[in-house]
XYZ file of N, CA and C in Angstrom:
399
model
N 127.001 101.063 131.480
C 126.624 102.083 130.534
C 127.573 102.110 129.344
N 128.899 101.633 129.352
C 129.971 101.795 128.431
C 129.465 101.009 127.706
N 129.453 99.890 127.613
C 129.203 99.026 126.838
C 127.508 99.215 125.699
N 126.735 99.557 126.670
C 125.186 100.062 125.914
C 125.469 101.263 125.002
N 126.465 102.094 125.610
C 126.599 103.459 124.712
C 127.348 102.593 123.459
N 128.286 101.911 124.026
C 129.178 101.547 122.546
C 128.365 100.653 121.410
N 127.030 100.201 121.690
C 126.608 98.948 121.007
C 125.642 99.968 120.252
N 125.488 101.136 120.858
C 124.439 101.953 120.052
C 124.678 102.679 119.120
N 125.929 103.123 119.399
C 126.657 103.942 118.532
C 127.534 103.230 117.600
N 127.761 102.186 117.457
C 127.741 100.957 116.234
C 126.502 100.926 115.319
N 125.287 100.831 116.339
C 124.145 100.932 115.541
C 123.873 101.894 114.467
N 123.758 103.335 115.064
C 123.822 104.261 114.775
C 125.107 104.511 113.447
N 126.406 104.374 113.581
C 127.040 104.558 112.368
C 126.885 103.658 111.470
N 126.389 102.280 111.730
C 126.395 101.465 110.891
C 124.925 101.687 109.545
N 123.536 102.438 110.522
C 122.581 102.783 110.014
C 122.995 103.907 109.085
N 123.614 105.207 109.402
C 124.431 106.465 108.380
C 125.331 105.950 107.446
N 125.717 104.840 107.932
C 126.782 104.647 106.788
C 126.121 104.150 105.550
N 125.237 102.902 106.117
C 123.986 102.242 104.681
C 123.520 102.883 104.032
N 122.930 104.135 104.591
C 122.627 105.124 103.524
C 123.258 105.974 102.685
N 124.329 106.193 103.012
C 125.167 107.117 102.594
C 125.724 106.881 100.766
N 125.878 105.505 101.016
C 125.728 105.099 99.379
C 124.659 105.614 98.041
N 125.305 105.601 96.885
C 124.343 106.348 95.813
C 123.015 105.738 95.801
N 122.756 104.026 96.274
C 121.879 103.191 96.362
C 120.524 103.659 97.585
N 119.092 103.941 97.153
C 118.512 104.147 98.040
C 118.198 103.384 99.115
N 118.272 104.160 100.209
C 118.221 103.423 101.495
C 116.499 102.712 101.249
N 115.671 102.841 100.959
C 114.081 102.746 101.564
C 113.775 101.472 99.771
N 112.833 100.767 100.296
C 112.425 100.019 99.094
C 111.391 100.674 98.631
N 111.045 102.292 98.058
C 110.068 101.934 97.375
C 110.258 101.805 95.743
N 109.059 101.274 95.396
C 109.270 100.468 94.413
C 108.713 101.438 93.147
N 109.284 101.199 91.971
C 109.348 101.661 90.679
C 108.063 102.191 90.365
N 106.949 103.167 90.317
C 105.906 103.208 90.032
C 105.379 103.111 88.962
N 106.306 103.462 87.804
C 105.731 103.223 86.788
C 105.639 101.631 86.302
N 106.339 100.807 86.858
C 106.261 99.086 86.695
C 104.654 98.663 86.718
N 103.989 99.580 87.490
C 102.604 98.903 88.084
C 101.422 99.209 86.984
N 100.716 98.315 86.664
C 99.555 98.061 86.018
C 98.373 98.302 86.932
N 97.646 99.610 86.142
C 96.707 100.225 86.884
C 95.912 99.083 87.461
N 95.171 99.185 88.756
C 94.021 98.309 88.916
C 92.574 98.654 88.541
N 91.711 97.615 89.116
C 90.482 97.651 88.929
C 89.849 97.883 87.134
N 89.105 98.824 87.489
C 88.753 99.374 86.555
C 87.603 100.602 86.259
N 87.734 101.566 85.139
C 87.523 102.745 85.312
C 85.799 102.478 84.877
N 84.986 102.742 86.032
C 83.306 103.111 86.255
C 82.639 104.382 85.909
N 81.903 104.805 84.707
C 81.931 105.893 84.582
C 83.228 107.197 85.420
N 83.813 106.961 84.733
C 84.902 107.525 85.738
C 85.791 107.969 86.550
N 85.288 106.529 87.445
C 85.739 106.371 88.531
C 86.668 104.954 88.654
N 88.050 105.188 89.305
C 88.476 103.712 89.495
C 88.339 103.043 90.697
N 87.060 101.719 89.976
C 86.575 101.222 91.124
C 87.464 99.670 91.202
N 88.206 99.600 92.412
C 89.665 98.838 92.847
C 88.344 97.721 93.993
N 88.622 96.601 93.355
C 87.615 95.413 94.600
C 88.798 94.908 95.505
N 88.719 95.343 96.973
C 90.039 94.474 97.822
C 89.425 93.432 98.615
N 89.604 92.401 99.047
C 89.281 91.133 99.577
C 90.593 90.848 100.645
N 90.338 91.229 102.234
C 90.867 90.941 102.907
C 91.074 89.663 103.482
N 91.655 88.940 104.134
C 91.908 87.809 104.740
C 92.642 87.665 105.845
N 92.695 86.509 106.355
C 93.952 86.257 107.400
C 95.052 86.013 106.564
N 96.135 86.724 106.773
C 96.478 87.818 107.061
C 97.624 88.647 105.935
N 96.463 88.907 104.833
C 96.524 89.538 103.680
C 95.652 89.967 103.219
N 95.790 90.951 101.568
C 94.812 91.636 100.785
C 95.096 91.438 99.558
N 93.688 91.041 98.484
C 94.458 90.346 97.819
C 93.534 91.337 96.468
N 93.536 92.651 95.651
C 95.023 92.326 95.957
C 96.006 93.409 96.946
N 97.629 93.295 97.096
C 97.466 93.824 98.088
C 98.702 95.344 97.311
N 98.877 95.497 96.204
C 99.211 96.738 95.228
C 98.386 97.369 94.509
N 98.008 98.169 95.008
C 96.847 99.152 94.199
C 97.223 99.935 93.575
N 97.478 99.993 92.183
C 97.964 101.186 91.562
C 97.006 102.170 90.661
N 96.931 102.956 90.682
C 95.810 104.550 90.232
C 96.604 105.621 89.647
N 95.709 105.702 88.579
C 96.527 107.467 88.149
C 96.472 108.416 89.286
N 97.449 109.558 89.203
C 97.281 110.622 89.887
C 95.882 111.490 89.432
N 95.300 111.993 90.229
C 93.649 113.166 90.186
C 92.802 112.316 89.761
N 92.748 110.846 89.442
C 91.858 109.934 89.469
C 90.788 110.448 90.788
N 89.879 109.662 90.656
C 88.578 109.513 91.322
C 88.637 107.737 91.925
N 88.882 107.209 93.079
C 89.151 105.962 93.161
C 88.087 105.834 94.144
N 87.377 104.955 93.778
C 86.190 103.629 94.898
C 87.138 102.278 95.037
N 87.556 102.115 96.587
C 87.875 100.796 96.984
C 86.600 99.921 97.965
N 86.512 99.000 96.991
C 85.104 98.078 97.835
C 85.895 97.039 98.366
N 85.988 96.726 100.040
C 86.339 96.031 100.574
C 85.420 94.819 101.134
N 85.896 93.777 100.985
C 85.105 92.935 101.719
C 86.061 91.914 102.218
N 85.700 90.885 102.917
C 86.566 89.535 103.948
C 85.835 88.707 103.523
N 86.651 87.693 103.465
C 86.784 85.746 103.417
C 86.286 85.720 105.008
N 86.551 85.944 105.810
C 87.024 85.674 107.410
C 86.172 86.060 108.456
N 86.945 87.040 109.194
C 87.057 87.782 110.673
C 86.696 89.182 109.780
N 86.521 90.463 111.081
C 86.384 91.634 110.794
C 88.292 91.856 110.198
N 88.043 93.083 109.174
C 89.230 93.495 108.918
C 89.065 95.304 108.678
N 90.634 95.658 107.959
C 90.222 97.243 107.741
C 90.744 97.549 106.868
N 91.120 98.891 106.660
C 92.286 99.179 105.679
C 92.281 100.651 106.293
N 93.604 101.121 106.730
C 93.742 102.397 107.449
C 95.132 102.963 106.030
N 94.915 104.468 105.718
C 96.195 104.609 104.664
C 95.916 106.147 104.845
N 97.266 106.488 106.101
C 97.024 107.833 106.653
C 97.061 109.045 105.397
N 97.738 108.602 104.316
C 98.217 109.262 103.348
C 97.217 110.186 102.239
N 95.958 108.681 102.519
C 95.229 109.143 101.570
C 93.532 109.451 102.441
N 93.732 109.372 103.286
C 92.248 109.794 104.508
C 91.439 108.912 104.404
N 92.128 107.209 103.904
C 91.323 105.882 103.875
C 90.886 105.065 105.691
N 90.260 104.933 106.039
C 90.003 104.247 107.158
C 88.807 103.949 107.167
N 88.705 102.836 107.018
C 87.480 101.605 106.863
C 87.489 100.592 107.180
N 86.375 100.001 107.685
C 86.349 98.556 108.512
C 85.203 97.732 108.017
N 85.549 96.673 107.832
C 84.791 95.520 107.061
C 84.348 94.576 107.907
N 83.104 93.820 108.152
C 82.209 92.820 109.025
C 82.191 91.688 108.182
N 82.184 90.725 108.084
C 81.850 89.600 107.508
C 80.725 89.691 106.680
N 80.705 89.718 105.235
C 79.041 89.723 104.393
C 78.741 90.587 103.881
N 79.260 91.689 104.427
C 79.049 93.248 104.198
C 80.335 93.807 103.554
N 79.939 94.813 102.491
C 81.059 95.440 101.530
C 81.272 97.140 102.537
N 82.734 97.576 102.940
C 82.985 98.848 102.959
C 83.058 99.249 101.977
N 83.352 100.759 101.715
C 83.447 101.792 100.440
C 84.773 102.521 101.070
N 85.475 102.952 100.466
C 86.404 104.287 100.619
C 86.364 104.926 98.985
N 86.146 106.379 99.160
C 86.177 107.100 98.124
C 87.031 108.333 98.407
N 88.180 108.390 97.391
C 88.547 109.507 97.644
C 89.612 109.544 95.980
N 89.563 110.891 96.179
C 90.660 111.327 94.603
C 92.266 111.662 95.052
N 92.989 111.273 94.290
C 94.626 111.591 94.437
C 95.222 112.922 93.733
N 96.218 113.193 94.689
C 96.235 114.582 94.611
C 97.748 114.728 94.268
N 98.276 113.822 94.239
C 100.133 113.687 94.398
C 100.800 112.301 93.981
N 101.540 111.935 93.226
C 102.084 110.531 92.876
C 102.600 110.437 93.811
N 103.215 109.320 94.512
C 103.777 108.176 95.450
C 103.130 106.861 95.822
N 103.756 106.592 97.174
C 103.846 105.304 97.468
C 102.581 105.312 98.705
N 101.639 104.793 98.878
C 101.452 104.929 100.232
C 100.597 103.837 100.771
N 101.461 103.325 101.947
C 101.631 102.503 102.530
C 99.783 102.145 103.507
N 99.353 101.129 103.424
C 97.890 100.478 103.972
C 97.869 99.693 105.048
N 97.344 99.830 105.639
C 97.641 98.029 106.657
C 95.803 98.144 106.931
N 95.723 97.186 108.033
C 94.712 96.110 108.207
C 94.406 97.416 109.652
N 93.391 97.850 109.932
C 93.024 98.359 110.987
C 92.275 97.625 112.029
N 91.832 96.855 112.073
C 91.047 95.852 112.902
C 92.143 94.199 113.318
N 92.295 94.107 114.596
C 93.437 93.527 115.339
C 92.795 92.167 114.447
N 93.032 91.028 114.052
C 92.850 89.404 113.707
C 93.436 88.931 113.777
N 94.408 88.830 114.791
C 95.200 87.457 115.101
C 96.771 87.624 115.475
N 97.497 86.588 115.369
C 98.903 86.895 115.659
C 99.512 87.593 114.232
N 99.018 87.258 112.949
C 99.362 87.718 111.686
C 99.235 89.068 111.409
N 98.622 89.781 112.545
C 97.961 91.240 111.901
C 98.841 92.239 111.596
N 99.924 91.958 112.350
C 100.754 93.329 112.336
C 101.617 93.296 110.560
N 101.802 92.156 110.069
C 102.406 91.909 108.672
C 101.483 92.442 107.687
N 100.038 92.925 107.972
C 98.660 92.286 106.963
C 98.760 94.157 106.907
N 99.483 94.262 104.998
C 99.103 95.437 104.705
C 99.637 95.496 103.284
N 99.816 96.874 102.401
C 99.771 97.127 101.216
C 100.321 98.222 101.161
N 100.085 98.765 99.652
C 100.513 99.897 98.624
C 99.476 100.533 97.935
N 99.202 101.172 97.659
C 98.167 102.345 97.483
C 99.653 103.260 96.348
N 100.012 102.437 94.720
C 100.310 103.556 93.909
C 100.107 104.692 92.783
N 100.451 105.668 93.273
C 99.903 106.827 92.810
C 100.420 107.306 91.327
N 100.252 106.759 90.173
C 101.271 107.182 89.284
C 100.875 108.922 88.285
């Protein structure tokens, strides 16, 4: 047990200490750097994503904030998804066939997408950004 307690608690200060610097601990990334996607449809920004093994391409979505956004998904492949707890996106794509997610933004940030439908050993890497500027 001495030894497990001591290797954890290395862990542990070594994790408080990284942060502790003026430098942010977390990568997210600059929002204003990003060039809106898609493009605005009466309205609406309609963003085309094209899933694959085991990516989205594309896979940075950036949107004004209180926008109105349509993401049309479709696959090269296998079934895929796009789950993005942040924004109440969860959709699943069949081969041939286009999903829809519609929804409006309510708050700038970062928020994080992945692939909801299991495809392979690659799946757990296969995800994105959803930014809110």
């Amino acid at each position: 047990m001495g030894l497990k307690f001591l290797a954890v608690l290395v862990l542990i200060v070594g994790l408080l200490y990284g942060c502790s610097h003026a430098e942010p601990c977390d990568n997210t990334p600059d929002i204003t750097s990003y060039e809106l996607s898609g493009e605005l449809v009466d309205g609406v920004r309609v963003v085309r994503v094209e899933a694959y093994k085991f990516g989205f391409s594309p896979d940075n979505i950036a949107v004004k904030n209180g926008e109105k956004v349509k993401i049309i998904l479709n696959t090269r492949d296998v079934a895929h998804g796009i789950f993005a707890e942040g924004l109440g996106i969860d959709i699943k794509v069949e081969p041939g066939v286009e999903a829809v997610a519609e929804f409006t933004t309510y708050s700038k940030g970062v928020f994080p997408f992945r692939c909801n439908v299991y495809c392979g050993s690659g799946h757990s890497k296969m995800g994105g950004l959803i930014i809110v500027k």
